[in-house]
Amino acid sequence: MHATWIIAKKELQSYFDSLIAYILLVLFLGFSGFFTWLFGSDIFMVGQASLQSFFGIAYWTLFFFTPALTMRLLAEEKKSGTIEMLLTKAVTDRQVVVGKFLAALLLVMVALVFTFPYVITLSVIGDIDAGEILCGYAGLTLMSAAYISIGLYASSLTNNQIVAFLLALSIGLFFHIIFEVLASNFTGITAQVLSTLSLSNHFESISRGVVDTRDVIYFGSIIFVGLFLSEMSLTKRNLN
Amino acid sequence: MEIHIENLSKNYGSQKAVDGITFDVRPGEVLGFLGPNGAGKSTTMKMITGYLSIGEGDVSVGGKSVREYGDELKRHIGYLPENNPLYLDMPVIDYLEFCGALQGMSPGSVQQRLKEMIRVCGLNAEKHKKIGELSKGFRQRVGLAQAMIHDPEILVLDEPTTGLDPNQIVEIRNLIRELGKEKTVVLSTHILPEVEATCDRILIINKGKIVANGTADTLRKQATGQEVIRLKIEDARVEEVIEALRKMPTVDTIEVIDKERNRLEVQSRTGLSSTREIFHLCVQKGWILSELTPLETRLEDIFRNLTTN
C-alpha cells in the first residue's frame, strides 16, 4: 500500500509539473461553467435548484478528458524504458497500476472539488436536494474511475500515447453511447444485455439520486477488469 | 549476499536468448559480463533483477530463489538498466527521493543517503535541475545514484560508463572498485580495458552460453599457449636476421613489422621460449639488440577468438 501511494503521489506531481493538470482544470471548469450557467439549457433556463445540467455536461467533458489523462501513464514509461527501472524497485506490477490509477482519479476529484462553488451558489438561490447532488458527484467519480481504468489498460497495450488516447476513447465510446444505441435497435435478451452494459443508464440512475447496488457493482466491475487487464498486460513482458 | 545462477535459460519466441548458464558471484567481488551485442547479457541481468521472469533454471540471491522471493529481494538489489532510463521531467533530488522511498526507506534515511549519493556521484551543482537538462554524463551519474540510494548489497550495472568522458570513467571505475570491496557487483560492458581495470573476474558469454570464466590472467593463460616477442635488432640486414631466427628450434613464425628499422615479431612454439636464444644469437653475431618486448595477448584477441566462429 505504501509503494502504491508513493507512485500515486509522484504521478500526481508530474501532472502538475507538466501543465496537464492546469490545462485540464481550466478546460473542465470553463466548459462546465459556461454550459451550466451561461448557455443552452443552463440552470436559469431549467428554473430548478438542481445541478442536473452540470452533471450532464460533466458526463461528456470527463469522457473526453480521462483518456488524455491516462494515455501517458504506462505508454510513456514503456517508450522511454523507465518501466524497467520502476518495476525493478521494490514494487509489484499491481502497485504500479493501482498507483497510477489513483493519481488520475485524484486529479479528476480535484477538478470536481473546484465545482463545489456551484453547489454553494445554488443553495443560495434555492432549496437544493443534498442527496441528489452528492449522488451526482459520486456518479461522476465512478464514471471517471471506470474510464481511467479503461484508459490505463489502453495505455498498457502500446508505447504510443496517441494510440493509447484513441484506443481508450473508442473503447469508452461503446460504454458511453454505442451500447445504448444498439440496445434500442434490438429486442429481448440482446437488448437487455446491451442496455445493462451501457454506462449512461447506470450513470443516470445514480445522478438522479438513486443508489442501486447494481450500478455500484457495474462501475466496480469495469474498474476491476480494467485494472486487472492492465496488470496482466504489464506482466505479459515475461511471455514473449 | 551472493548470487547463484544455475542452468538459467530464457527464450524469446523460438530464439534462445540465454542458454543454460551457471555461475556464482560472491560478496566483495566485481564480475565483468562481456559479450557481443545480443549475447544475452542484458537478459540475464533482467532476470537477476526480477524485471523478466526466469525461463528455466534458477537465480538465487542470498540463498533465496528469485522465483519465490522476487519482490522481497528487489530491496537488496540496485540496478542500472541499459540506456539508463530516467524521468526527464523530474528534478534530480525529487527523483532520487522517489527511488529511495520506493525501496522502502524512511524519509529520514532517504535524506541522509541522498546527501551522500549527491556527494559521491558529484551531482551537487546539478541537484536542483531537471534530469532532462543534464548532459549524458550527469544523467549516467543520476542513474548510478538511483541504483545505490538504498545501499543495496547487490549492484547490477548494465554498461555503467557509456557516455562518460575519460575523467568521469576513471572516477566511476574507482567508485565501482570501492563498492566492490564489500558488495556483490555484476557489470556488463563493451569496453574491454574497463573489465581489466574494474573487475576481479570476467565472464564472456556468446549466443546465450558461457564461453570463458576466470580472471583476466587465467583467461590469458588459457588463450595463449605461445609466447610472442617484439624485437629490434640493429647493425644487421633483415634478411640475415630472419634467416638466423628461422634456424632456431624454438621459433615458430616470424613477422616483419618495420623493414627499415629491423623490427620483427617472433612467435615461439607452444610451451617454449626463444628469448635467451635470441640474446645469444645477437651476442654471437655482434648485432645490437635494442628492443625485446614480450607481448601479452590482448583481451580483445581473446574476446574475438571466443565470440566469432
Coordinates of C-alpha atoms in Angstrom, one line a residue:
Chain A
M1 CA 0.0 0.0 0.0
H2 CA 2.8 2.3 0.9
A3 CA 4.5 1.9 -2.5
T4 CA 1.2 2.5 -4.3
W5 CA 0.8 5.8 -2.6
I6 CA 4.4 6.9 -3.4
I7 CA 3.7 6.2 -7.1
A8 CA 0.4 7.9 -7.0
K9 CA 2.0 11.0 -5.4
K10 CA 4.7 11.1 -8.0
E11 CA 2.3 10.8 -10.9
L12 CA 0.0 13.5 -9.5
Q13 CA 3.1 15.7 -9.1
S14 CA 4.1 15.1 -12.7
Y15 CA 0.5 16.1 -13.8
F16 CA 1.0 19.4 -12.2
D17 CA 4.7 19.8 -13.3
S18 CA 3.8 19.1 -16.9
L19 CA 0.8 21.6 -17.0
I20 CA -1.6 18.8 -18.0
A21 CA -3.3 19.3 -14.7
Y22 CA -3.8 23.0 -15.2
I23 CA -5.0 22.7 -18.8
L24 CA -7.5 20.0 -17.7
L25 CA -8.7 22.1 -14.8
V26 CA -9.2 25.3 -16.9
L27 CA -10.9 23.5 -19.7
F28 CA -13.1 21.4 -17.5
L29 CA -14.2 24.3 -15.3
G30 CA -14.5 26.6 -18.4
F31 CA -16.7 24.2 -20.3
S32 CA -18.9 23.0 -17.5
G33 CA -19.2 26.6 -16.1
F34 CA -20.2 28.0 -19.4
F35 CA -22.8 25.4 -20.2
T36 CA -24.1 25.2 -16.6
W37 CA -24.6 28.9 -16.0
L38 CA -24.5 30.8 -19.3
F39 CA -25.5 28.9 -22.4
G40 CA -28.1 26.5 -23.7
S41 CA -30.3 24.7 -21.2
D42 CA -28.5 26.2 -18.3
I43 CA -29.7 26.3 -14.7
F44 CA -31.7 29.5 -15.2
M45 CA -33.4 28.1 -18.2
V46 CA -34.4 25.0 -16.3
G47 CA -35.5 27.1 -13.4
Q48 CA -34.9 24.5 -10.7
A49 CA -32.3 24.4 -7.9
S50 CA -30.7 21.3 -9.5
L51 CA -27.3 20.6 -10.8
Q52 CA -28.6 18.1 -13.4
S53 CA -27.4 20.3 -16.3
F54 CA -23.9 20.4 -14.8
F55 CA -23.9 16.6 -14.4
G56 CA -25.0 16.3 -18.0
I57 CA -22.1 18.5 -19.2
A58 CA -19.5 16.9 -17.0
Y59 CA -20.7 13.5 -18.2
W60 CA -19.3 14.4 -21.6
T61 CA -16.3 16.6 -20.7
L62 CA -14.9 14.0 -18.4
F63 CA -15.4 11.3 -21.0
F64 CA -13.1 13.2 -23.3
F65 CA -10.6 14.3 -20.6
T66 CA -9.9 11.0 -19.0
P67 CA -8.2 9.4 -22.0
A68 CA -6.0 12.5 -22.2
L69 CA -5.0 11.9 -18.6
T70 CA -4.4 8.2 -18.9
M71 CA -2.7 8.0 -22.3
R72 CA 0.8 8.7 -21.0
L73 CA 0.6 6.7 -17.8
L74 CA 2.1 3.4 -19.0
A75 CA 2.8 4.2 -22.7
E76 CA 5.4 6.8 -21.9
E77 CA 7.1 4.6 -19.3
K78 CA 7.3 1.8 -21.9
K79 CA 8.6 4.0 -24.6
S80 CA 11.3 5.6 -22.5
G81 CA 12.2 2.3 -20.8
T82 CA 11.6 3.8 -17.3
I83 CA 9.2 1.0 -16.7
E84 CA 12.2 -1.3 -16.3
M85 CA 13.7 0.9 -13.7
L86 CA 10.4 1.2 -11.9
L87 CA 9.5 -2.4 -11.8
T88 CA 12.9 -3.5 -10.5
K89 CA 12.3 -1.3 -7.4
A90 CA 10.6 -3.0 -4.5
V91 CA 7.2 -2.7 -6.1
T92 CA 4.8 -5.1 -7.7
D93 CA 3.1 -4.7 -11.1
R94 CA -0.1 -4.3 -9.2
Q95 CA 1.1 -1.4 -7.1
V96 CA 2.3 0.4 -10.2
V97 CA -1.0 0.0 -11.9
V98 CA -3.1 1.0 -8.9
G99 CA -0.8 3.9 -8.0
K100 CA -1.2 5.4 -11.5
F101 CA -5.0 4.8 -11.4
L102 CA -5.2 6.6 -8.1
A103 CA -3.2 9.6 -9.4
A104 CA -5.6 10.1 -12.4
L105 CA -8.6 9.6 -10.2
L106 CA -7.4 12.1 -7.6
L107 CA -6.8 14.7 -10.3
V108 CA -10.4 14.2 -11.6
M109 CA -11.6 14.6 -8.0
V110 CA -9.7 17.8 -7.6
A111 CA -11.4 19.1 -10.7
L112 CA -14.8 18.1 -9.2
V113 CA -14.0 19.8 -5.9
F114 CA -13.4 23.0 -7.8
T115 CA -17.1 22.9 -8.9
F116 CA -18.3 22.9 -5.3
P117 CA -18.9 26.7 -5.5
Y118 CA -21.7 25.8 -8.0
V119 CA -23.4 23.9 -5.1
I120 CA -22.9 26.9 -2.8
T121 CA -24.3 29.4 -5.3
L122 CA -27.2 27.1 -6.0
S123 CA -28.0 26.7 -2.3
V124 CA -28.2 30.5 -2.0
I125 CA -30.6 30.8 -5.0
G126 CA -33.0 28.0 -3.9
D127 CA -33.5 24.8 -1.9
I128 CA -31.2 22.1 -3.1
D129 CA -31.5 18.4 -2.7
A130 CA -28.3 17.5 -1.0
G131 CA -28.7 13.8 -1.6
E132 CA -29.2 14.2 -5.3
I133 CA -26.1 16.4 -5.6
L134 CA -24.0 14.0 -3.6
C135 CA -25.1 11.2 -5.8
G136 CA -24.4 13.2 -8.9
Y137 CA -20.8 13.7 -7.8
A138 CA -20.5 10.1 -6.8
G139 CA -21.7 9.1 -10.2
L140 CA -19.2 11.4 -12.0
T141 CA -16.4 10.0 -9.8
L142 CA -17.4 6.4 -10.5
M143 CA -17.7 7.1 -14.2
S144 CA -14.3 8.7 -14.3
A145 CA -12.8 5.8 -12.4
A146 CA -14.2 3.4 -14.9
Y147 CA -12.8 5.4 -17.9
I148 CA -9.5 5.8 -16.2
S149 CA -9.1 2.1 -15.7
I150 CA -10.1 1.6 -19.4
G151 CA -7.6 4.3 -20.4
L152 CA -4.9 2.7 -18.2
Y153 CA -5.4 -0.6 -20.0
A154 CA -5.2 1.1 -23.4
S155 CA -2.0 2.8 -22.3
S156 CA -0.6 -0.6 -21.2
L157 CA -1.1 -2.0 -24.7
T158 CA 1.1 0.4 -26.6
N159 CA 4.0 2.7 -26.2
N160 CA 2.5 5.4 -28.4
Q161 CA 0.4 7.9 -26.5
I162 CA -1.8 8.9 -29.4
V163 CA -2.7 5.3 -30.0
A164 CA -3.4 4.9 -26.3
F165 CA -5.7 8.0 -26.4
L166 CA -7.7 6.9 -29.4
L167 CA -7.9 3.3 -28.1
A168 CA -9.3 4.5 -24.8
L169 CA -11.7 6.8 -26.5
S170 CA -13.0 4.1 -28.8
I171 CA -13.5 1.6 -26.0
G172 CA -15.1 4.3 -23.9
L173 CA -17.4 5.2 -26.7
F174 CA -19.0 1.8 -26.6
F175 CA -19.9 2.2 -23.0
H176 CA -20.8 5.8 -23.3
I177 CA -23.2 5.7 -26.2
I178 CA -22.9 2.8 -28.7
F179 CA -24.3 0.1 -26.4
E180 CA -27.3 2.2 -25.7
V181 CA -27.9 3.0 -29.4
L182 CA -27.5 -0.7 -30.2
A183 CA -29.9 -1.7 -27.4
S184 CA -32.6 0.4 -28.8
N185 CA -32.3 -1.5 -32.1
F186 CA -32.6 -4.9 -30.6
T187 CA -35.2 -6.7 -28.6
G188 CA -35.3 -9.4 -25.9
I189 CA -32.2 -10.6 -24.2
T190 CA -29.7 -8.9 -26.5
A191 CA -31.3 -5.6 -25.8
Q192 CA -31.2 -6.3 -22.1
V193 CA -27.6 -7.2 -22.1
L194 CA -26.6 -4.2 -24.2
S195 CA -28.6 -1.9 -22.0
T196 CA -27.0 -3.3 -18.9
L197 CA -23.6 -2.7 -20.4
S198 CA -24.4 0.9 -21.3
L199 CA -22.8 3.2 -18.8
S200 CA -25.2 6.1 -19.4
N201 CA -28.1 4.1 -17.9
H202 CA -26.2 3.4 -14.7
F203 CA -24.9 7.0 -14.5
E204 CA -28.4 8.5 -15.0
S205 CA -29.9 6.3 -12.3
I206 CA -27.1 7.3 -9.8
S207 CA -27.2 11.0 -10.7
R208 CA -30.9 11.1 -10.2
G209 CA -30.2 10.2 -6.6
V210 CA -31.0 6.6 -6.7
V211 CA -28.1 4.5 -5.4
D212 CA -28.6 1.0 -6.6
T213 CA -26.1 -1.8 -5.7
R214 CA -26.3 -3.0 -9.3
D215 CA -25.0 0.4 -10.5
V216 CA -22.1 0.3 -8.0
I217 CA -21.3 -3.3 -8.9
Y218 CA -21.4 -2.3 -12.6
F219 CA -18.8 0.5 -12.1
G220 CA -16.8 -1.6 -9.7
S221 CA -16.5 -4.4 -12.2
I222 CA -15.4 -2.1 -15.1
I223 CA -12.7 -0.7 -12.8
F224 CA -11.6 -4.1 -11.6
V225 CA -11.5 -5.6 -15.1
G226 CA -9.6 -2.6 -16.4
L227 CA -7.0 -2.7 -13.7
F228 CA -6.7 -6.4 -13.8
L229 CA -6.1 -6.4 -17.6
S230 CA -3.6 -3.6 -17.2
E231 CA -1.7 -5.6 -14.7
M232 CA -1.8 -8.7 -17.0
S233 CA -0.5 -6.6 -19.8
L234 CA 2.4 -5.4 -17.8
T235 CA 3.2 -9.0 -16.6
K236 CA 3.0 -10.1 -20.2
R237 CA 6.5 -8.9 -20.8
N238 CA 7.5 -12.2 -19.5
L239 CA 5.7 -14.2 -22.1
N240 CA 7.1 -13.1 -25.4
Chain B
M1 CA 24.7 -11.6 -0.3
E2 CA 25.9 -13.9 -3.1
I3 CA 24.2 -14.5 -6.4
H4 CA 24.0 -18.1 -7.5
I5 CA 22.8 -18.8 -11.0
E6 CA 22.1 -22.3 -12.1
N7 CA 21.3 -23.6 -15.5
L8 CA 19.5 -20.4 -16.4
S9 CA 17.7 -20.2 -19.8
K10 CA 15.3 -17.8 -21.4
N11 CA 13.6 -18.0 -24.8
Y12 CA 12.2 -15.1 -26.8
G13 CA 9.8 -17.0 -29.1
S14 CA 11.9 -19.6 -30.8
Q15 CA 15.1 -17.8 -30.2
K16 CA 17.2 -18.8 -27.2
A17 CA 18.5 -15.6 -25.6
V18 CA 20.1 -17.3 -22.6
D19 CA 21.0 -21.0 -22.8
G20 CA 21.8 -22.9 -19.6
I21 CA 24.3 -20.7 -17.9
T22 CA 25.7 -21.4 -14.5
F23 CA 27.9 -19.1 -12.3
D24 CA 28.3 -17.6 -8.9
V25 CA 29.2 -14.1 -7.7
R26 CA 30.4 -13.7 -4.2
P27 CA 30.3 -10.6 -2.0
G28 CA 33.4 -8.5 -2.4
E29 CA 33.7 -9.4 -6.0
V30 CA 33.2 -7.4 -9.2
L31 CA 32.1 -9.7 -12.0
G32 CA 32.5 -8.3 -15.6
F33 CA 30.0 -9.6 -18.0
L34 CA 31.3 -9.5 -21.6
G35 CA 29.8 -10.5 -24.8
P36 CA 28.9 -9.2 -28.3
N37 CA 25.5 -7.5 -28.8
G38 CA 22.7 -9.8 -28.4
A39 CA 24.7 -12.4 -26.5
G40 CA 22.2 -12.5 -23.6
K41 CA 24.0 -10.2 -21.1
S42 CA 21.0 -7.8 -20.6
T43 CA 18.5 -10.6 -20.5
T44 CA 20.5 -12.4 -17.7
M45 CA 20.7 -9.1 -15.8
K46 CA 16.9 -8.5 -16.2
M47 CA 16.3 -12.0 -14.8
I48 CA 18.6 -11.3 -11.8
T49 CA 16.8 -8.1 -11.0
G50 CA 13.3 -9.5 -11.4
Y51 CA 12.2 -7.5 -14.4
L52 CA 11.9 -10.6 -16.5
S53 CA 10.7 -13.9 -15.2
I54 CA 13.1 -16.8 -15.2
G55 CA 12.7 -19.2 -18.1
E56 CA 14.3 -22.3 -16.9
G57 CA 16.8 -22.9 -14.1
D58 CA 17.1 -20.7 -11.2
V59 CA 18.6 -17.5 -9.8
S60 CA 19.1 -17.3 -6.1
V61 CA 20.2 -14.2 -4.2
G62 CA 21.4 -14.7 -0.6
G63 CA 20.2 -18.3 -0.7
K64 CA 16.6 -17.3 -1.7
S65 CA 15.2 -18.1 -5.1
V66 CA 14.2 -15.1 -7.2
R67 CA 11.2 -17.2 -8.4
E68 CA 9.7 -17.2 -5.0
Y69 CA 11.1 -14.2 -3.1
G70 CA 11.5 -11.9 -6.1
D71 CA 9.6 -8.9 -4.7
E72 CA 11.3 -9.2 -1.4
L73 CA 14.8 -9.5 -2.9
K74 CA 14.4 -6.4 -5.1
R75 CA 15.1 -4.3 -2.0
H76 CA 18.6 -5.7 -1.8
I77 CA 19.4 -5.1 -5.4
G78 CA 20.4 -1.9 -7.1
Y79 CA 20.0 -1.9 -10.8
L80 CA 21.2 0.4 -13.6
P81 CA 19.3 -0.7 -16.7
E82 CA 20.7 -0.5 -20.2
N83 CA 20.5 3.0 -21.7
N84 CA 19.8 4.4 -18.3
P85 CA 16.1 5.3 -18.5
L86 CA 15.1 8.3 -16.3
Y87 CA 12.2 10.5 -15.8
L88 CA 13.4 13.5 -17.7
D89 CA 10.9 16.0 -16.3
M90 CA 11.8 15.3 -12.7
P91 CA 14.4 17.3 -10.7
V92 CA 17.4 15.2 -9.6
I93 CA 16.6 15.4 -5.9
D94 CA 12.9 14.5 -6.3
Y95 CA 13.8 11.6 -8.5
L96 CA 16.3 10.2 -6.0
E97 CA 13.9 10.7 -3.2
F98 CA 11.2 8.9 -5.2
C99 CA 13.6 6.0 -5.8
G100 CA 14.6 5.8 -2.2
A101 CA 11.0 5.9 -1.0
L102 CA 10.0 3.1 -3.4
Q103 CA 12.8 0.9 -1.9
G104 CA 11.1 1.2 1.4
M105 CA 13.4 3.7 3.0
S106 CA 12.2 6.0 5.8
P107 CA 12.1 9.8 4.9
G108 CA 15.0 10.4 7.4
S109 CA 17.3 7.8 6.0
V110 CA 16.5 8.9 2.4
Q111 CA 17.6 12.4 3.2
Q112 CA 20.9 11.2 4.7
R113 CA 21.7 8.8 1.8
L114 CA 20.6 11.5 -0.7
K115 CA 23.3 13.8 0.6
E116 CA 25.9 11.1 0.4
M117 CA 24.9 10.0 -3.1
I118 CA 25.0 13.5 -4.4
R119 CA 28.5 13.9 -2.9
V120 CA 29.7 10.5 -4.2
C121 CA 28.3 10.9 -7.7
G122 CA 29.4 14.6 -7.9
L123 CA 25.9 15.9 -8.5
N124 CA 25.9 18.8 -6.2
A125 CA 25.8 21.6 -8.8
E126 CA 23.1 19.8 -10.7
K127 CA 20.8 18.6 -7.9
H128 CA 18.0 21.1 -8.5
K129 CA 18.0 20.8 -12.3
K130 CA 15.5 18.6 -14.2
I131 CA 17.1 15.4 -15.3
G132 CA 16.2 16.3 -18.9
E133 CA 18.5 19.4 -18.7
L134 CA 21.6 17.3 -17.8
S135 CA 24.3 16.1 -20.1
K136 CA 24.6 12.4 -20.8
G137 CA 27.5 12.0 -18.3
F138 CA 25.5 13.6 -15.5
R139 CA 22.4 11.5 -16.3
Q140 CA 24.6 8.4 -16.0
R141 CA 25.6 9.6 -12.5
V142 CA 22.0 10.0 -11.6
G143 CA 21.4 6.5 -12.9
L144 CA 24.2 5.2 -10.6
A145 CA 22.9 7.3 -7.7
Q146 CA 19.4 5.8 -8.0
A147 CA 20.8 2.3 -8.1
M148 CA 22.8 2.9 -4.9
I149 CA 20.4 5.1 -3.0
H150 CA 19.1 2.3 -0.8
D151 CA 22.6 1.0 -0.1
P152 CA 21.9 -2.4 -1.7
E153 CA 24.1 -5.5 -1.1
I154 CA 24.0 -6.3 -4.8
L155 CA 24.6 -4.0 -7.7
V156 CA 23.8 -4.9 -11.2
L157 CA 25.1 -2.3 -13.7
D158 CA 24.3 -2.6 -17.4
E159 CA 27.0 -0.7 -19.2
P160 CA 27.7 1.8 -16.4
T161 CA 30.3 4.0 -18.1
T162 CA 28.7 4.7 -21.5
G163 CA 28.6 8.3 -22.4
L164 CA 31.1 9.4 -19.7
D165 CA 34.2 11.4 -20.5
P166 CA 37.6 9.8 -19.7
N167 CA 37.9 11.5 -16.3
Q168 CA 34.4 10.5 -15.3
I169 CA 35.1 7.0 -16.5
V170 CA 38.1 6.8 -14.1
E171 CA 36.0 8.2 -11.3
I172 CA 33.2 5.8 -11.8
R173 CA 35.6 2.8 -12.1
N174 CA 37.2 3.8 -8.9
L175 CA 33.8 4.1 -7.3
I176 CA 32.8 0.6 -8.6
R177 CA 36.0 -0.9 -7.3
E178 CA 35.5 0.7 -3.9
L179 CA 31.9 -0.6 -3.8
G180 CA 33.1 -4.0 -4.9
K181 CA 35.1 -4.4 -1.8
E182 CA 32.0 -5.2 0.3
K183 CA 29.2 -5.6 -2.2
T184 CA 28.4 -8.1 -4.9
V185 CA 28.7 -6.3 -8.2
V186 CA 27.8 -7.5 -11.7
L187 CA 28.6 -5.2 -14.5
S188 CA 28.3 -5.6 -18.3
T189 CA 30.4 -3.6 -20.8
H190 CA 31.7 -3.5 -24.3
I191 CA 34.8 -1.7 -23.3
L192 CA 37.5 -4.3 -22.7
P193 CA 40.1 -2.3 -20.9
E194 CA 37.3 -1.4 -18.4
V195 CA 36.9 -5.0 -17.4
E196 CA 40.6 -5.3 -16.7
A197 CA 40.5 -2.1 -14.7
T198 CA 37.5 -2.8 -12.6
C199 CA 36.6 -6.5 -12.5
D200 CA 38.0 -9.3 -10.4
R201 CA 36.6 -11.9 -12.7
I202 CA 35.4 -12.0 -16.3
L203 CA 32.6 -13.9 -17.8
I204 CA 32.4 -14.0 -21.5
I205 CA 29.1 -15.1 -23.0
N206 CA 28.2 -15.7 -26.6
K207 CA 24.9 -16.8 -28.1
G208 CA 23.5 -17.3 -24.6
K209 CA 26.3 -19.6 -23.4
I210 CA 29.3 -19.0 -21.2
V211 CA 32.5 -19.4 -23.3
A212 CA 35.0 -18.2 -20.7
N213 CA 35.0 -17.6 -16.9
G214 CA 38.0 -16.5 -14.9
T215 CA 40.4 -13.6 -14.1
A216 CA 42.0 -11.7 -16.9
D217 CA 45.2 -13.6 -16.2
T218 CA 43.8 -17.0 -16.3
L219 CA 41.9 -16.2 -19.5
R220 CA 45.2 -15.0 -21.0
K221 CA 47.0 -18.2 -20.0
Q222 CA 44.2 -20.3 -21.5
A223 CA 44.2 -18.4 -24.7
T224 CA 48.0 -18.0 -25.2
G225 CA 49.9 -21.2 -25.5
Q226 CA 52.5 -19.3 -27.4
E227 CA 55.0 -16.6 -26.4
V228 CA 55.1 -13.6 -28.7
I229 CA 58.1 -11.1 -28.5
R230 CA 58.8 -8.0 -30.4
L231 CA 62.4 -7.4 -31.5
K232 CA 64.5 -4.6 -32.8
I233 CA 68.0 -5.6 -34.0
E234 CA 70.4 -3.0 -35.2
D235 CA 73.6 -3.3 -37.3
A236 CA 72.3 -6.2 -39.4
R237 CA 70.3 -6.8 -42.6
V238 CA 66.8 -8.0 -42.1
E239 CA 67.1 -11.0 -44.4
E240 CA 70.1 -12.1 -42.4
V241 CA 68.3 -11.9 -39.1
I242 CA 65.3 -13.7 -40.4
E243 CA 67.3 -16.5 -41.8
A244 CA 69.2 -16.9 -38.5
L245 CA 66.0 -16.9 -36.5
R246 CA 64.4 -19.5 -38.8
K247 CA 67.1 -21.9 -37.9
M248 CA 66.3 -21.7 -34.2
P249 CA 64.3 -24.8 -32.9
T250 CA 62.1 -22.7 -30.6
V251 CA 60.9 -20.2 -33.2
D252 CA 57.5 -20.8 -34.9
T253 CA 56.7 -17.8 -37.0
I254 CA 58.4 -14.5 -37.8
E255 CA 56.6 -11.4 -38.9
V256 CA 58.4 -8.3 -40.2
I257 CA 56.8 -5.1 -38.7
D258 CA 59.2 -2.4 -40.0
K259 CA 61.7 -3.4 -42.5
E260 CA 63.6 -0.1 -42.4
R261 CA 64.3 -0.4 -38.7
N262 CA 64.7 -4.1 -38.5
R263 CA 61.6 -4.6 -36.2
L264 CA 60.2 -8.1 -36.0
E265 CA 57.6 -10.1 -34.2
V266 CA 58.6 -13.6 -33.3
Q267 CA 56.2 -16.3 -32.1
S268 CA 57.7 -19.2 -30.3
R269 CA 56.5 -22.8 -30.4
T270 CA 53.9 -23.8 -27.8
G271 CA 55.4 -24.0 -24.4
L272 CA 58.8 -22.8 -25.4
S273 CA 60.7 -19.5 -25.0
S274 CA 63.1 -18.0 -27.5
T275 CA 64.3 -15.0 -25.5
R276 CA 67.6 -16.5 -24.3
E277 CA 68.5 -18.0 -27.7
I278 CA 67.8 -14.6 -29.4
F279 CA 70.1 -12.9 -27.0
H280 CA 72.9 -15.4 -27.5
L281 CA 72.4 -15.1 -31.3
C282 CA 72.9 -11.4 -31.1
V283 CA 76.0 -11.7 -29.0
Q284 CA 77.4 -14.3 -31.3
K285 CA 76.8 -12.3 -34.4
G286 CA 77.7 -8.9 -32.9
W287 CA 74.2 -7.5 -33.5
I288 CA 72.8 -4.8 -31.2
L289 CA 69.5 -6.0 -29.6
S290 CA 67.8 -2.7 -28.8
E291 CA 64.3 -4.0 -28.1
L292 CA 63.0 -7.2 -26.8
T293 CA 59.4 -6.9 -25.5
P294 CA 57.2 -9.9 -24.6
L295 CA 53.7 -9.2 -25.9
E296 CA 50.7 -10.2 -23.8
T297 CA 47.8 -11.5 -25.6
R298 CA 45.3 -8.7 -25.6
L299 CA 41.9 -9.2 -24.1
E300 CA 40.5 -8.0 -27.4
D301 CA 42.0 -11.0 -29.1
I302 CA 40.7 -13.5 -26.6
F303 CA 37.3 -11.9 -26.9
R304 CA 37.4 -12.1 -30.6
N305 CA 38.6 -15.7 -30.6
L306 CA 35.8 -16.8 -28.3
T307 CA 32.9 -14.9 -29.8
T308 CA 33.5 -15.3 -33.5
N309 CA 33.0 -18.6 -35.1

